[in-house]
Structure formats: C-alpha cells, structure tokens
Amino acid sequence: MQLVTVAGPPSAGKTSVLLRIAETLQKQDKLHLGVIKFDCLSTRDQELYQNKGILTRVGLSGNLCPDHFFISNVEDCLAWGINRELDMLITESAGLCNRCSPHIRGALAVCIIDNLSGIHTPQKIGPMLKFADVVIITKSDIVSQAEREVFAFKVRQANTGAVITHVNGITGQGALEASRLFREAATFDSLQGCSLRFTMPAATCSYCLGQTRIGVDFQMGNVKKMDLT
Amino acid sequence: MRVGQILKLYPYAEDFFSVLPVTPNPKVTVTEFLLGIEDEVLQDLGQGTEDLIKRFNEFMRQMEQVKKVVDPIRSITIIGGQDKCGNAEDVCLTIRAGEIICIVGPTGSGKSRLLADIEWLAQRDTPTGRNILVNDRIPDAEWRYSTQHKLVAQLSQNMNFVMDLTVSEFLQMHAESRMVQDIDTVISNVINHANRFAGEQFSTDTPVTSLSGGQSRALMIADTAYLSASPVVLIDEIENAGIDRQSALKLLVDKQKIVLMATHDPILALMGNRRLVINNGKISKILTTTDSERRNLTILEKLDQQLTNVRNALRYGESIDRLPETLIGLWGEKVI
Ligand SMILES: Nc1nc2c(ncn2[C@@H]2O[C@H](COP(=O)(O)OP(=O)(O)OP(=O)(O)O)[C@@H](O)[C@H]2O)c(=O)[nH]1
Ligand SMILES: Nc1ncnc2c1ncn2[C@@H]1O[C@H](COP(=O)(O)OP(=O)(O)OP(=O)(O)O)[C@@H](O)[C@H]1O
Ligand SMILES: [Mg+2]
Ligand SMILES: [Mg+2]
Ligand SMILES: [Zn+2]
Ligand SMILES: [Zn+2]
C-alpha cells in the first residue's frame, strides 16, 4: 500500500486539497483510498472524506502533541489500511507546535501551506515544511501574482529540494497535476526499521504531565529558561 | 569565503543566516561558523553541522538558479485532443509573444481546463488529450514543477493584496525575490504605469492593502508586466473599475507577454487579436478580430464611457435627469 503523510498549519486547506486530489485518484486511477486524520480535540473532516467514498478514521490526541500521537500510532494505521485493502493511505495532521513533523523517511511527505499565512511563515514552520518532498500552496486565488511569487520564493528558500506546486482547494485547479505526484508515493508492507525524518523535541517537563501551577517549585524535567537580559 | 564577503556578494544569503538562532561573525568563514555552533543549539535545530553545510550549499545553488535568465518564450502551440464525447479536436494553434487571445464559451464548456492544460504543459495526460509545445518543441518535463519556469501568471477580480507593506516596500520585495538588476528604475516604472492606468494617483508610501479596487488592479498589472517571470498572463475578467484597460493590456503586450483572457465583456474580447470559442470541451472555432469588429469596439467603448459617466454622476450625488444624446438616440423615442 502507498503511504503519504500530509501536514500543514491549521486551516491551510489540507482537507480541501486532499478531497480534490482524491477525486482524480479515484476517477482516473481507480484507487481505493483511505485517510487518517489526526487532530487534538475535534474535527469534522471525517464526514467530508466519507462523503467522497474515502475510508476514514480519526485519531484525537487530546492533551498530547498530535505529531507525537501520530508516530505512536502510524504502524497500526498502516496495518489497518493494508487490512482494508487500500491502494493508498493518506494521513492528515495539523502541525500545531511548528517543531514536530510527521514525515517518515521514504514515505512521500507533503506539506500544505497557504498564501495568506504571511511570507515569514515558510521559515517559521520548521521541519514539516523543510523536510517535505512536495509543498502544495493554497489560496492563490485571492492574493496577487506578486505575493504568490514572493511566497513561493520564500518556500524555495526554506526547502531547496522540494517540488512546489499550487492547488486551489475550492475549484480544484492544479489538483490533477498534484495527484501525479501522489501516484509516485512509495509502497509499504510495514514500517519496521523506518524512522522519522526529524527528531521531535525533547519534551516531558512537568507541564507535559498535567501540572498547571506556575512557579519554580512545580517545574521539573526538561525545563529551559529564557534570557531576558 | 568569509561570511561578510558572502553577504556582500550574495545579499540573499542573509535569509539563510537570519533563521538560525545564532548570528555569524562576518570575519569567519561559513564552514567555521557552522562548525562552531554549539551542540545545544544544534539539538534545538534538530540538525547536525553536516546537514547545515549541505543545506547552505543547496540554498546558494538554488538561489543562483533563480538569477539565471531562462530562454525567452516566443510561442506556445496547442495541439488538439478530443472533446467531452471523444470527438477529435482538430486544432493546431500557435500563439506568439505579444498576442492577446480571448477565450469564450458557456459555463462548463472547458475554458478553465484549456488554461490549465497550458499551465501544466499538457502532454496528452489531461482529460482533453491536448499537447502543448513551447517554442515549437516539447517542453522539458522538469519545467512543470520548477518555480523558475512557472509559465503562467494570473490576474483576476477576486485577488487582493494581503501583505502589510507600502507600495514601495512591496515592489522592493518582489524585485529582490526576482533578483533583478537596477531595482529602483524598475520600481519607478511600475509605479508610473500603475498610476497612469488607475486615474487616481497613489503614492509610494500607501499601504498596498488600502489601495482602491482600481488602483490595486492597476498595480497588479504593471507589476506583472515588469516583475513577473511568467511569460503567459491569464486574465479572468478585469472589472471596469475606472482603469484604462486598453493601456494596461498594451503594456503587457509591449513586455512580450502572451495574454489569455477569459471574458464575456465585448470590450475586452474585441481588444484581442483572436478569440477561441470553446464548446463541449474543445476549441470549436478560432475567430480573428475583424476590422468592422474593431470599428464596433470604438463605438462600444464610447457607449461604455457614457454609462461610466452616468455612474460617476450618481457617485458624486448629481441628478440623472439628463442623459447623453447618443444614449437617448438609441432608445428615447421608443421608451417615451
Ligand atoms: N479561497 C480559497 N479558500 C480555500 C482554498 N483552500 C481551502 N480554502 C478554504 O480554507 C478553509 C479551511 O480549509 P480546510 O480544507 O478545512 O483546511 P484544513 O487545513 O484541512 O484545516 P484543519 O484540518 O482544520 O487544520 C475552508 O473554508 C476552505 O474553503 C483555496 O485554494 N482558496
Ligand atoms: N475535452 C474534455 N474532455 C473531458 N473533460 C473535459 C474536457 N474539457 C473540459 N472537461 C471537463 O469539464 C469540466 C468543466 O470544464 P471547465 O471548468 O474548464 O469549464 P469552464 O468553461 O471554465 O466553466 P465556467 O465558465 O463555469 O468557469 C471540468 O471538469 C473539465 O475537466
Ligand atoms: Mg482538515
Ligand atoms: Mg472556469
Ligand atoms: Zn509537537
Ligand atoms: Zn512539557
């Protein structure tokens, strides 16, 4: 089964674009698709995918970083997809901390990012963009040509190796073209021996474990102090 | 090379260093600087020194690519495929730099698909089965996803500026990303033209987000003409927001752009050299704008101007109890 990991900031247009790409993969390539959506608290994406005949599961990470949650579950997800005889499994996750990324070595890594997020965003969002194979830029229909060009340039600076392409999540312009890249995704029977493209931050301080009170007495584990001088 | 020298020769290298949590000393070499980054910082970055050196070299290589001038595009050829029912599309159409082509056809007929085929440099791999040639040749497959070879720039009614910058900062930024020489001249050209198209003048320190509709459109067109790398410009209806559309199109043509316009506004459509009629997914007719059509264009423009005057009268709180003779001449007797 082919595996594609898709990440991008909240509301960048991930679901809209994936629905459009799925449409061509289903129609032209006759692929049987599955999507697993990772989020923190709630999501209504499931319904949208299911309406298009895509087998869907949702993983809610609650008080964990969704990407940490993702990586602890991805093997089971893969097994689930193989079990259901899917041709391609796509995972959608919203990168919340900008420091984690779900991209796995060898699996097609896609980052979806929108033109409205500002030109400094490509440098800020870190590994989920920097280590992607494909960067899809959305919402190009509502900004000027100049802003599109500058934004794409900033993405190129942040990730010099990726294929950069534009897809309109509403009209589907560019989706057929982007779906050709999905067709190239590598196939997996299992994720044994695979690893993340990028280390997740060394977390686990007392706040990770549910502490809410403020003050040095309550800070334990991996604590880092700002330099305010 | 020392960091200071690199920054002087290649100012864009700043973008690489500025995202690192430590600032380099201009007197050390890049390798020395990267090797000297402390382990703790590297851990935060999640990268080793070697990765960083590799990324720096790749970054510089890519930026040099942007600077390279690509072979100018002289023509684009559309070789027909088939319509939605599978009937052959018997077309081999070559469009040359500096031409304006209009695309007309009912909704759902395939206008957007045609534009997308061009943008994607289709090679019988889209639903229409069309082939697109550039300069009479099959284009390099890698152009499809390369940012330098992005063939098509777009302008449409729904586009707005979203950046929080003034007009001059904005143009400066666009020019830098294109690495153009002589930025100041280019910027002043863009502003002069935009002001000429817009009627109402704006200054260089106006924030782009507070330009009027007409001013924004005028600036977008002038900017695309001078600063966009893309040789093809797609225009999806430009509204008549008081901008001089004829001069705006002329600038694009002067800059050797290929202008493709999807429009049902006769004034825009007749400004084109040719019109493609799309029906059921194929180009069913190619019309060349005739002399009598051009004469009619002049009349339509006059009428349009008169209607605009009426709208302006309304806008400035005047009464509309008198209409221009020509407008009355058309309908007056029948209505009264
Ligand atoms: N104008 C415009 N709007 C878009 C485009 N793509 C997506 N949108 C809109 O952006 C909003 C968010 O889109 P989603 O697809 O839900 O974004 P998402 O990244 O999946 O969001 P989460 O899963 O909640 O993180 C929706 O209102 C979409 O209609 C685009 O290309 N142009
Ligand atoms: N030759 C063709 N064969 C098969 N499908 C086609 C062909 N041409 C166009 N289509 C499909 O027809 C649909 C409608 O086409 P398109 O969106 O380009 O229409 P349009 O003229 O732009 O409509 P509108 O005026 O509403 O914007 C699209 O899904 C497109 O892929
Ligand atoms: Mg979503
Ligand atoms: Mg259309
Ligand atoms: Zn995280
Ligand atoms: Zn913590």
XYZ file of C-alpha atoms and ligand atoms in Angstrom:
632
model
C 0.000 0.000 0.000
C 1.212 3.510 -0.804
C 1.656 5.862 2.136
C 1.541 9.667 2.032
C 1.990 11.854 5.102
C 0.367 15.278 4.786
C 0.978 18.060 7.273
C 0.285 21.770 7.391
C -0.845 24.555 9.697
C -4.479 24.581 10.868
C -6.958 25.709 8.193
C -4.324 25.834 5.469
C -6.660 23.918 3.177
C -5.361 20.381 3.691
C -8.746 18.692 3.593
C -9.999 20.780 0.670
C -6.917 19.949 -1.399
C -6.868 16.274 -0.435
C -10.530 15.929 -1.435
C -9.720 17.341 -4.869
C -6.670 15.166 -5.309
C -8.623 12.128 -4.098
C -11.235 12.822 -6.748
C -8.736 12.384 -9.581
C -7.061 9.406 -7.930
C -10.428 7.700 -7.616
C -11.727 8.622 -11.048
C -8.631 8.400 -13.234
C -6.526 5.898 -11.389
C -9.340 3.880 -9.810
C -7.571 3.870 -6.472
C -9.183 2.708 -3.252
C -8.262 5.433 -0.751
C -8.136 5.806 2.986
C -7.444 8.856 5.118
C -6.493 9.068 8.756
C -6.979 12.451 10.279
C -5.019 13.400 13.378
C -6.175 16.287 15.494
C -6.190 17.403 19.125
C -9.733 17.865 20.238
C -12.261 17.574 17.474
C -12.591 17.596 13.715
C -15.354 17.468 11.168
C -13.065 16.349 8.361
C -14.183 12.731 8.710
C -17.594 13.463 7.293
C -16.149 15.345 4.324
C -13.903 12.438 3.377
C -16.568 9.827 3.894
C -18.964 11.729 1.634
C -16.445 11.164 -1.145
C -16.305 7.437 -0.501
C -12.956 7.572 1.278
C -12.487 5.184 4.165
C -11.694 7.401 7.147
C -10.550 7.147 10.744
C -9.885 9.934 13.209
C -7.231 9.964 15.910
C -7.711 12.586 18.606
C -4.575 13.172 20.619
C -6.258 15.071 23.447
C -3.520 16.594 25.566
C -0.640 15.105 23.591
C 1.122 16.795 20.700
C -0.711 15.390 17.653
C 2.551 14.511 15.950
C 3.806 12.522 18.936
C 0.447 10.804 18.945
C 0.754 10.214 15.223
C 4.073 8.475 15.343
C 2.997 6.172 18.144
C 0.014 5.085 16.079
C 1.181 5.115 12.499
C 2.156 1.428 12.398
C -1.322 0.386 13.464
C -2.791 2.747 10.909
C -0.698 1.172 8.179
C -1.828 -2.307 9.232
C -5.424 -1.104 9.251
C -5.092 0.212 5.696
C -3.469 -2.958 4.404
C -6.163 -4.967 6.100
C -8.840 -2.968 4.335
C -7.014 -3.497 1.040
C -6.481 0.177 0.391
C -4.259 1.216 -2.502
C -3.157 4.394 -0.790
C -3.293 5.620 2.780
C -3.036 9.354 3.375
C -2.552 10.828 6.831
C -3.642 14.412 7.517
C -2.297 16.203 10.552
C -2.297 19.820 11.606
C 1.137 20.820 12.791
C 0.434 22.716 15.939
C 3.771 23.212 17.632
C 5.707 24.011 14.418
C 8.536 21.963 15.788
C 7.283 18.436 15.191
C 6.596 16.866 11.854
C 5.067 13.542 10.913
C 7.314 12.909 7.936
C 8.840 9.452 7.731
C 11.970 8.619 5.733
C 10.995 7.003 2.466
C 7.288 7.860 2.600
C 6.055 10.697 0.379
C 5.987 13.767 2.627
C 3.627 16.599 1.678
C 3.295 19.985 3.340
C 0.258 22.141 2.604
C 0.552 25.818 3.362
C -1.499 28.835 2.341
C -0.599 32.154 0.779
C -2.435 34.099 3.455
C -0.210 32.874 6.247
C 2.396 35.568 5.587
C 5.806 35.482 3.976
C 7.668 34.738 7.185
C 5.706 31.562 7.758
C 7.781 29.312 5.475
C 10.840 29.951 7.657
C 8.862 29.676 10.856
C 7.004 26.433 10.431
C 10.102 24.330 10.514
C 10.565 20.649 9.794
C 7.122 19.827 8.442
C 7.954 22.153 5.555
C 11.744 21.878 5.453
C 11.709 18.092 5.182
C 8.793 17.709 2.801
C 9.166 16.258 -0.706
C 6.201 18.196 -2.033
C 4.932 21.587 -0.923
C 1.417 22.490 -2.012
C 0.486 26.163 -1.772
C -3.220 27.008 -1.459
C -5.442 30.098 -1.606
C -3.593 31.522 -4.582
C -6.920 32.688 -5.974
C -7.238 35.543 -3.517
C -3.782 37.096 -3.398
C -1.890 38.987 -6.075
C 0.507 37.396 -8.541
C 3.397 39.218 -6.890
C 2.545 37.850 -3.472
C 2.269 34.352 -4.912
C 5.702 34.664 -6.467
C 7.311 36.040 -3.329
C 5.662 33.378 -1.198
C 6.848 30.573 -3.475
C 10.333 32.080 -3.371
C 10.301 32.038 0.431
C 9.172 28.417 0.363
C 12.034 27.637 -2.006
C 14.452 29.254 0.426
C 13.108 27.184 3.300
C 13.132 23.937 1.354
C 15.534 23.944 -1.535
C 14.797 20.429 -2.691
C 11.010 20.102 -2.710
C 8.639 20.204 -5.630
C 6.490 23.303 -5.122
C 3.056 23.410 -6.684
C -0.170 25.396 -6.357
C -3.603 23.873 -5.828
C -6.849 25.728 -5.349
C -8.808 23.915 -2.655
C -12.105 25.334 -3.851
C -12.014 24.975 -7.636
C -9.540 22.112 -7.704
C -7.240 23.940 -10.127
C -3.874 22.175 -10.001
C -5.240 19.062 -8.260
C -4.932 16.811 -11.286
C -1.329 17.890 -11.601
C -0.575 17.376 -7.905
C -2.213 13.953 -7.962
C 0.528 12.801 -10.369
C 2.992 13.340 -7.532
C 0.877 11.264 -5.157
C 0.954 8.445 -7.694
C 4.709 8.245 -7.206
C 4.469 7.562 -3.460
C 6.414 4.574 -2.161
C 4.703 1.366 -1.083
C 4.985 -0.170 2.387
C 4.114 -3.554 3.900
C 5.224 -2.421 7.320
C 7.150 0.396 8.930
C 9.668 -1.865 10.620
C 13.063 -0.220 10.622
C 11.694 3.111 9.352
C 12.400 6.357 11.146
C 11.218 9.919 11.350
C 12.907 12.463 9.116
C 13.413 14.780 12.025
C 13.725 14.392 15.776
C 10.764 15.511 17.821
C 11.695 17.973 20.547
C 12.956 16.685 23.850
C 9.776 17.336 25.756
C 8.408 15.945 29.011
C 8.515 18.666 31.556
C 6.111 18.603 34.473
C 3.583 20.570 32.410
C 3.510 17.800 29.812
C 2.362 15.561 32.621
C -0.581 17.672 33.660
C 0.935 20.221 36.018
C -0.943 23.559 35.898
C 0.524 25.545 38.778
C 3.101 28.227 37.997
C 6.437 28.629 39.773
C 9.899 27.043 40.008
C 8.720 24.574 42.624
C 6.479 22.924 40.090
C 8.904 22.833 37.177
C 10.610 19.508 36.686
C 12.217 17.523 33.915
C 13.221 19.275 30.726
C 12.938 22.938 31.705
C 14.540 25.748 29.750
C 14.814 29.368 30.859
C 14.683 32.471 28.677
C 17.453 35.011 28.657
C 15.771 38.363 29.322
C 18.887 40.466 29.799
C 34.762 32.640 1.849
C 34.139 34.809 4.892
C 30.544 35.392 5.936
C 30.923 39.149 5.429
C 32.138 38.700 1.847
C 29.364 36.278 1.039
C 26.726 38.663 2.336
C 28.187 41.438 0.225
C 28.339 39.377 -2.953
C 25.109 37.455 -2.383
C 22.789 39.562 -0.218
C 20.126 36.843 -0.213
C 22.416 34.653 1.924
C 21.096 36.789 4.773
C 17.857 34.809 4.519
C 19.723 31.634 5.360
C 21.529 33.038 8.375
C 18.621 35.018 9.759
C 16.633 31.918 10.693
C 19.482 30.407 12.671
C 19.397 31.155 16.391
C 22.999 32.428 16.325
C 24.370 35.325 14.291
C 27.630 34.717 12.434
C 30.705 36.868 12.907
C 31.341 38.391 9.460
C 35.071 37.701 9.796
C 34.854 33.892 9.973
C 34.224 31.561 7.057
C 30.850 29.886 6.660
C 32.255 26.466 7.497
C 33.986 27.814 10.584
C 30.764 29.447 11.676
C 28.645 26.354 11.133
C 31.233 24.103 12.809
C 31.307 26.465 15.754
C 27.595 26.227 16.529
C 27.170 24.702 19.972
C 25.718 21.238 20.394
C 22.784 22.511 22.396
C 21.765 24.862 19.582
C 22.153 22.072 17.026
C 19.922 19.891 19.124
C 17.272 22.600 19.145
C 17.574 22.834 15.390
C 17.383 19.069 15.167
C 20.246 19.074 12.675
C 23.911 18.238 12.598
C 26.646 20.524 11.298
C 26.997 18.458 8.139
C 23.306 18.804 7.361
C 23.640 22.540 7.805
C 26.631 22.795 5.489
C 24.795 20.732 2.914
C 21.727 22.892 3.267
C 23.753 26.065 2.917
C 25.339 24.866 -0.332
C 22.000 23.729 -1.696
C 20.454 27.062 -0.703
C 23.110 29.031 -2.572
C 22.840 26.782 -5.610
C 19.072 27.239 -5.786
C 19.320 30.995 -5.411
C 21.819 31.142 -8.251
C 19.288 29.245 -10.358
C 16.714 31.947 -9.736
C 19.156 34.517 -11.061
C 19.735 32.649 -14.288
C 17.784 34.132 -17.135
C 15.693 31.490 -18.841
C 15.350 31.280 -22.574
C 12.597 33.707 -23.617
C 9.368 32.155 -24.749
C 8.448 33.136 -28.276
C 5.449 30.922 -28.844
C 3.088 28.385 -27.410
C 1.351 25.800 -29.549
C -1.863 23.998 -28.649
C -2.356 20.689 -30.436
C -5.925 19.461 -30.138
C -7.057 16.297 -28.355
C -10.699 15.358 -28.059
C -13.916 16.867 -26.705
C -16.020 15.523 -23.845
C -17.650 12.916 -26.100
C -14.369 11.749 -27.560
C -14.660 13.565 -30.913
C -11.362 14.848 -32.224
C -10.419 18.458 -31.644
C -8.931 19.425 -34.957
C -6.724 22.296 -33.896
C -3.079 23.268 -34.133
C -2.826 26.789 -32.861
C 0.344 28.773 -32.308
C 0.215 31.857 -30.109
C 3.129 34.271 -30.227
C 4.620 36.543 -27.587
C 2.795 39.866 -27.596
C -0.544 38.433 -28.697
C -3.856 38.812 -26.888
C -6.163 35.817 -27.143
C -9.685 35.735 -25.739
C -11.404 32.613 -24.608
C -15.181 32.485 -24.754
C -17.741 29.758 -24.204
C -20.651 28.753 -21.982
C -20.160 27.772 -18.383
C -18.739 24.280 -18.000
C -17.506 24.215 -21.602
C -13.840 23.814 -20.683
C -12.294 27.305 -20.632
C -10.550 26.777 -17.326
C -9.395 23.350 -18.493
C -7.754 24.877 -21.558
C -5.911 27.396 -19.398
C -4.897 24.603 -17.017
C -3.623 22.497 -19.945
C -1.342 25.380 -20.910
C -0.146 25.940 -17.366
C 0.546 22.214 -16.905
C 2.208 21.914 -20.324
C -0.134 19.008 -21.022
C 1.317 16.074 -22.961
C -1.808 14.016 -23.633
C -2.078 13.464 -19.898
C -5.169 15.526 -19.086
C -8.850 14.759 -19.831
C -8.634 16.720 -23.089
C -5.664 14.815 -24.525
C -4.060 18.068 -25.677
C -0.369 18.636 -26.361
C 1.317 21.910 -25.543
C 4.544 22.931 -27.263
C 6.798 25.788 -26.210
C 8.945 27.470 -28.880
C 7.800 24.685 -31.243
C 9.251 21.991 -29.024
C 8.074 19.575 -26.368
C 8.980 21.356 -23.125
C 11.289 19.808 -20.531
C 9.320 17.633 -18.139
C 11.006 19.237 -15.152
C 9.591 22.670 -16.001
C 6.250 21.545 -14.680
C 7.262 21.857 -11.085
C 10.057 24.365 -11.285
C 9.410 27.763 -9.785
C 11.706 29.480 -12.287
C 9.842 28.126 -15.269
C 6.396 28.884 -13.967
C 4.754 29.612 -17.260
C 1.596 31.336 -16.176
C 0.841 34.420 -14.096
C -2.761 35.093 -13.147
C -4.865 38.161 -12.585
C -8.453 38.023 -11.507
C -11.226 40.039 -9.940
C -11.011 38.251 -6.587
C -7.372 38.930 -5.980
C -6.359 41.317 -3.244
C -3.133 42.405 -1.688
C -2.717 40.871 1.756
C 0.814 41.881 2.726
C 1.298 44.502 5.353
C 3.674 46.662 3.294
C 3.709 50.001 1.492
C 3.711 50.121 -2.302
C 7.459 50.697 -2.494
C 8.350 48.099 0.136
C 6.107 45.672 -1.659
C 7.726 46.215 -5.043
C 11.173 46.132 -3.482
C 10.391 42.744 -2.021
C 9.082 41.359 -5.306
C 12.080 42.699 -7.209
C 14.512 41.210 -4.696
C 12.887 37.818 -4.938
C 13.398 38.015 -8.704
C 16.949 39.251 -8.179
C 16.535 41.920 -10.833
C 19.281 44.411 -11.548
C 18.597 48.108 -11.130
C 15.686 47.688 -8.759
C 14.980 51.417 -8.399
C 14.314 52.016 -12.076
C 12.028 49.012 -12.300
C 10.061 50.122 -9.252
C 9.550 53.628 -10.533
C 8.441 52.260 -13.916
C 5.867 50.048 -12.256
C 4.513 52.900 -10.153
C 4.347 55.333 -13.066
C 2.449 52.903 -15.226
C 0.092 51.854 -12.471
C -0.711 55.475 -11.753
C -1.367 56.132 -15.399
C -3.824 53.212 -15.602
C -5.594 53.990 -12.369
C -6.588 57.591 -12.930
C -6.468 58.350 -9.259
C -2.863 58.677 -8.123
C -1.391 56.838 -5.172
C 1.934 57.477 -3.523
C 4.750 55.053 -2.854
C 4.139 55.015 0.875
C 0.485 53.960 0.655
C -0.009 50.528 2.245
C -0.922 48.108 -0.546
C -3.915 46.902 1.429
C -5.506 50.345 1.401
C -5.386 50.904 -2.362
C -8.780 51.184 -4.066
C -10.039 48.375 -6.286
C -8.925 50.141 -9.450
C -5.556 51.126 -8.021
C -4.896 47.566 -6.842
C -5.728 46.149 -10.245
C -3.563 48.753 -11.964
C -0.623 47.987 -9.688
C -1.068 44.240 -10.162
C -0.965 44.598 -13.939
C 2.052 46.907 -14.011
C 3.866 44.693 -11.517
C 3.118 41.571 -13.557
C 4.336 43.265 -16.735
C 7.668 44.304 -15.252
C 8.413 41.841 -12.499
C 6.674 38.525 -13.078
C 8.898 35.819 -14.524
C 5.986 34.144 -16.253
C 5.636 34.736 -19.992
C 1.918 33.934 -20.114
C -0.608 36.102 -18.309
C -4.096 34.756 -17.675
C -6.715 37.366 -17.081
C -10.009 36.269 -15.677
C -12.316 39.256 -16.310
C -10.896 42.584 -15.212
C -13.686 44.769 -13.978
C -14.140 48.209 -15.360
C -13.150 49.831 -12.070
C -12.196 53.045 -13.782
C -8.892 51.692 -15.041
C -7.590 52.216 -18.516
C -7.816 48.622 -19.644
C -6.566 49.264 -23.146
C -3.277 50.802 -21.971
C -2.923 48.116 -19.324
C -3.170 45.374 -21.945
C -0.817 47.289 -24.198
C 1.866 47.322 -21.517
C 1.618 43.531 -21.172
C 1.929 43.184 -24.923
C 4.898 45.579 -25.035
C 6.580 43.397 -22.439
C 6.140 40.466 -24.840
C 3.653 38.622 -22.644
C 1.197 36.192 -24.146
C -2.141 37.402 -22.809
C -5.012 34.949 -22.457
C -8.294 36.401 -21.350
C -11.420 34.529 -20.299
C -14.112 37.154 -20.643
C -17.624 37.800 -21.863
C -17.200 41.543 -21.861
C -17.299 42.547 -25.561
C -14.980 45.487 -24.955
C -12.253 43.265 -23.564
C -12.920 40.450 -26.026
C -12.572 42.745 -29.056
C -9.264 44.072 -27.774
C -7.833 40.629 -28.523
C -6.249 39.563 -31.792
C -8.139 36.289 -31.839
C -10.977 34.573 -29.983
C -11.141 30.917 -29.158
C -14.664 29.564 -28.904
C -14.860 26.618 -26.520
C -17.712 24.161 -26.711
C -18.216 20.774 -25.078
C -14.568 20.612 -24.057
C -12.904 21.562 -27.321
C -11.851 24.617 -29.275
C -14.665 24.664 -31.799
C -13.812 27.887 -33.605
C -10.993 30.393 -33.873
C -12.133 33.880 -34.843
C -9.799 36.664 -35.870
C -10.943 40.112 -34.795
C -12.100 41.837 -37.996
C -11.825 45.484 -38.989
C -15.538 46.039 -38.592
C -15.363 44.466 -35.142
C -12.625 46.926 -34.275
C -14.779 49.803 -35.506
C -17.604 48.492 -33.356
C -15.217 48.330 -30.452
C -14.734 52.099 -30.711
C -18.493 52.604 -30.582
C -18.922 50.192 -27.687
C -16.173 51.992 -25.810
C -17.881 55.346 -26.304
C -21.146 53.902 -25.028
C -19.341 52.341 -22.118
C -17.729 55.682 -21.299
C -21.130 57.346 -21.288
C -22.525 54.759 -18.907
C -19.476 55.245 -16.724
C -20.173 58.973 -16.659
C -23.721 58.298 -15.510
C -22.373 56.053 -12.758
C -19.920 58.728 -11.703
C -22.665 61.353 -11.637
C -24.555 59.067 -9.279
C -21.448 58.544 -7.173
C -20.908 62.296 -6.753
C -24.502 62.959 -5.783
C -25.640 64.585 -9.016
C -29.073 64.110 -10.516
C -29.528 61.883 -13.554
C -32.433 63.618 -15.193
C -30.424 64.217 -18.373
C -28.716 61.556 -20.445
C -26.198 61.986 -23.274
C -27.829 62.439 -26.712
C -26.418 59.214 -28.078
C -27.876 57.144 -25.288
C -31.271 58.772 -25.762
C -30.967 58.425 -29.512
C -30.889 54.669 -29.106
C -33.988 54.257 -27.022
C -35.515 57.625 -26.278
C -38.363 57.656 -28.759
C -39.418 54.074 -28.148
C -39.440 54.471 -24.364
C -41.233 57.819 -24.371
N -10.021 30.997 -1.339
C -9.571 29.774 -1.045
N -10.006 29.169 0.068
C -9.567 27.927 0.349
C -8.645 27.272 -0.514
N -8.372 26.048 0.025
C -9.107 25.961 1.165
N -9.834 27.086 1.370
C -10.743 27.379 2.499
O -9.978 27.367 3.695
C -10.754 26.854 4.791
C -10.018 25.740 5.527
O -9.892 24.624 4.671
P -9.698 23.128 5.186
O -9.517 22.289 3.976
O -10.738 22.742 6.156
O -8.315 23.292 5.946
P -7.514 22.188 6.802
O -6.074 22.524 6.620
O -7.939 20.821 6.435
O -7.971 22.557 8.269
P -7.841 21.675 9.619
O -7.983 20.237 9.230
O -8.928 22.181 10.480
O -6.474 22.005 10.156
C -12.075 26.402 4.183
O -13.034 27.413 4.422
C -11.773 26.280 2.706
O -12.922 26.513 1.913
C -8.192 27.956 -1.704
O -7.391 27.470 -2.529
N -8.695 29.200 -1.909
N -12.164 17.693 -23.679
C -12.594 17.355 -22.450
N -12.758 16.055 -22.126
C -13.199 15.695 -20.884
N -13.477 16.572 -19.905
C -13.330 17.886 -20.171
C -12.879 18.352 -21.455
N -12.811 19.704 -21.416
C -13.210 20.073 -20.180
N -13.523 18.983 -19.429
C -14.011 18.976 -18.042
O -15.242 19.702 -17.967
C -15.385 20.342 -16.712
C -15.762 21.816 -16.881
O -14.706 22.495 -17.514
P -14.186 23.940 -17.040
O -14.180 24.042 -15.559
O -12.899 24.167 -17.745
O -15.332 24.886 -17.628
P -15.382 26.495 -17.761
O -15.630 26.787 -19.188
O -14.166 27.083 -17.156
O -16.660 26.854 -16.911
P -17.012 28.235 -16.118
O -17.418 29.225 -17.142
O -18.150 27.796 -15.257
O -15.795 28.617 -15.352
C -14.058 20.144 -15.993
O -14.212 19.084 -15.056
C -13.099 19.761 -17.110
O -12.018 18.941 -16.636
Mg -8.654 19.328 7.606
Mg -13.857 28.366 -15.404
Zn 4.885 18.814 18.798
Zn 6.189 19.976 28.568
